[in-house]
Amino acid sequence: QVQLVESGGGLVQAGGSLRLSCAASGLTFSNYAMGWFRQAPGKGREFVAAISWGGGRTSYADSVKGRFTISRDNTENTVYLQMNSLKPEDTAVYYCAADMGYSGRDSRQYVYWGQGTQVTVSS
């Protein structure tokens, strides 16, 4: 059975950094594009970043461009989200997801989802 397990969330002050990880199992990881989404309290799920199967193509939400970096290690079946210069508005539950195509920001195309990890940025 497919599992995506996020880790690395926590509480950080504004301006700080966190690195999220998402470990995948039960699927051929290198066959899937991967994405990160987030959901803040009272808001809908929002696209953050996506990366293609081999890592050669990435896309970002405008709100995180230049601050966040998505990467992947297909030997470790893991996708990462390096988050720098964090802002209070980055506070949300962060989810990773797997996509057989490269749908980028369209969450409806992602077939597997993790349970999420909480990121809280204090001002």
Coordinates of C-alpha atoms in Angstrom, one line a residue:
Q1 CA 0.0 0.0 0.0
V2 CA 1.2 3.5 -0.8
Q3 CA 2.4 5.7 2.0
L4 CA 3.6 9.2 2.0
V5 CA 5.0 10.3 5.4
E6 CA 5.9 14.0 6.0
S7 CA 8.2 15.1 8.7
G8 CA 10.2 18.2 9.7
G9 CA 7.5 20.5 10.7
G10 CA 7.5 22.6 13.8
L11 CA 7.5 26.0 15.4
V12 CA 9.9 28.6 14.0
Q13 CA 10.3 32.3 14.3
A14 CA 9.8 34.6 11.3
G15 CA 12.9 34.7 9.2
G16 CA 13.9 31.2 10.2
S17 CA 14.2 28.0 8.1
L18 CA 12.7 24.5 8.1
R19 CA 13.3 21.5 5.9
L20 CA 10.3 19.2 5.3
S21 CA 10.8 15.6 4.1
C22 CA 8.3 13.3 2.6
A23 CA 9.3 9.6 2.5
A24 CA 7.4 7.4 0.0
S25 CA 6.8 3.7 0.0
G26 CA 4.7 1.2 -1.9
L27 CA 5.1 2.9 -5.2
T28 CA 7.8 3.3 -7.9
F29 CA 8.9 6.7 -6.7
S30 CA 10.8 7.7 -9.8
N31 CA 7.6 7.3 -11.9
Y32 CA 5.8 10.1 -10.0
A33 CA 6.1 13.8 -10.0
M34 CA 5.8 15.1 -6.5
G35 CA 4.1 18.2 -5.1
W36 CA 3.8 20.1 -1.8
F37 CA 0.6 21.8 -0.8
R38 CA -0.5 23.6 2.3
Q39 CA -3.7 24.4 4.1
A40 CA -4.0 27.2 6.6
P41 CA -6.8 27.3 9.2
G42 CA -10.1 28.3 7.6
K43 CA -8.6 28.3 4.0
G44 CA -8.5 25.9 1.1
R45 CA -5.6 23.7 0.1
E46 CA -3.0 25.7 -1.7
F47 CA -0.2 24.7 -4.1
V48 CA 3.3 25.3 -2.9
A49 CA 5.8 23.6 -5.2
A50 CA 6.1 20.6 -7.6
I51 CA 9.0 18.6 -9.1
S52 CA 9.1 16.3 -12.1
W53 CA 10.1 12.6 -12.0
G54 CA 13.8 13.2 -12.5
G55 CA 13.9 16.5 -10.7
G56 CA 14.7 18.5 -13.8
R57 CA 11.5 20.6 -13.8
T58 CA 10.1 22.5 -10.8
S59 CA 7.4 25.0 -10.3
Y60 CA 6.5 27.2 -7.4
A61 CA 3.6 29.4 -6.1
D62 CA 4.4 33.0 -6.4
S63 CA 4.1 33.4 -2.7
V64 CA 7.1 31.1 -2.0
K65 CA 9.3 31.7 -5.1
G66 CA 12.8 32.6 -4.1
R67 CA 12.3 31.4 -0.5
F68 CA 11.4 27.7 -0.9
T69 CA 13.2 25.0 -2.8
I70 CA 11.8 21.6 -3.7
S71 CA 14.1 18.7 -4.4
R72 CA 14.0 14.9 -4.5
D73 CA 16.3 11.9 -4.0
N74 CA 15.0 9.0 -6.0
T75 CA 17.5 6.6 -4.3
E76 CA 15.9 7.5 -1.0
N77 CA 12.3 7.8 -2.3
T78 CA 12.1 11.1 -0.6
V79 CA 11.1 14.6 -1.6
Y80 CA 12.1 17.7 0.3
L81 CA 11.0 21.2 0.8
Q82 CA 13.6 23.7 2.0
M83 CA 11.8 26.7 3.4
N84 CA 13.8 29.8 4.1
S85 CA 12.9 33.3 5.2
L86 CA 9.7 32.0 6.7
K87 CA 6.8 34.4 7.3
P88 CA 3.8 34.1 9.7
E89 CA 1.6 33.6 6.6
D90 CA 3.4 30.4 5.8
T91 CA 1.8 28.8 8.9
A92 CA -0.2 25.8 7.7
V93 CA -0.3 22.1 7.5
Y94 CA 2.0 21.0 4.7
Y95 CA 1.1 17.9 2.6
C96 CA 3.1 16.1 0.0
A97 CA 1.4 14.3 -2.9
A98 CA 2.3 12.1 -5.8
D99 CA 1.2 12.6 -9.4
M100 CA 1.6 10.3 -12.3
G101 CA 1.7 13.2 -14.7
Y102 CA 3.2 16.6 -14.1
S103 CA 0.1 18.6 -13.1
G104 CA 1.9 21.2 -11.1
R105 CA -0.5 23.2 -9.1
D106 CA -3.7 21.2 -10.0
S107 CA -4.3 19.2 -6.8
R108 CA -7.1 17.2 -8.4
Q109 CA -4.5 15.3 -10.5
Y110 CA -2.5 14.0 -7.5
V111 CA -3.4 10.4 -6.6
Y112 CA -1.6 9.9 -3.3
W113 CA -1.4 12.2 -0.3
G114 CA 0.4 12.2 3.0
Q115 CA -1.2 13.1 6.3
G116 CA 0.5 16.4 6.7
T117 CA 3.0 18.1 9.0
Q118 CA 2.3 21.3 10.9
V119 CA 4.4 24.4 10.3
T120 CA 3.9 27.3 12.6
V121 CA 5.8 30.6 12.1
S122 CA 5.7 33.1 14.9
S123 CA 6.1 36.8 14.4

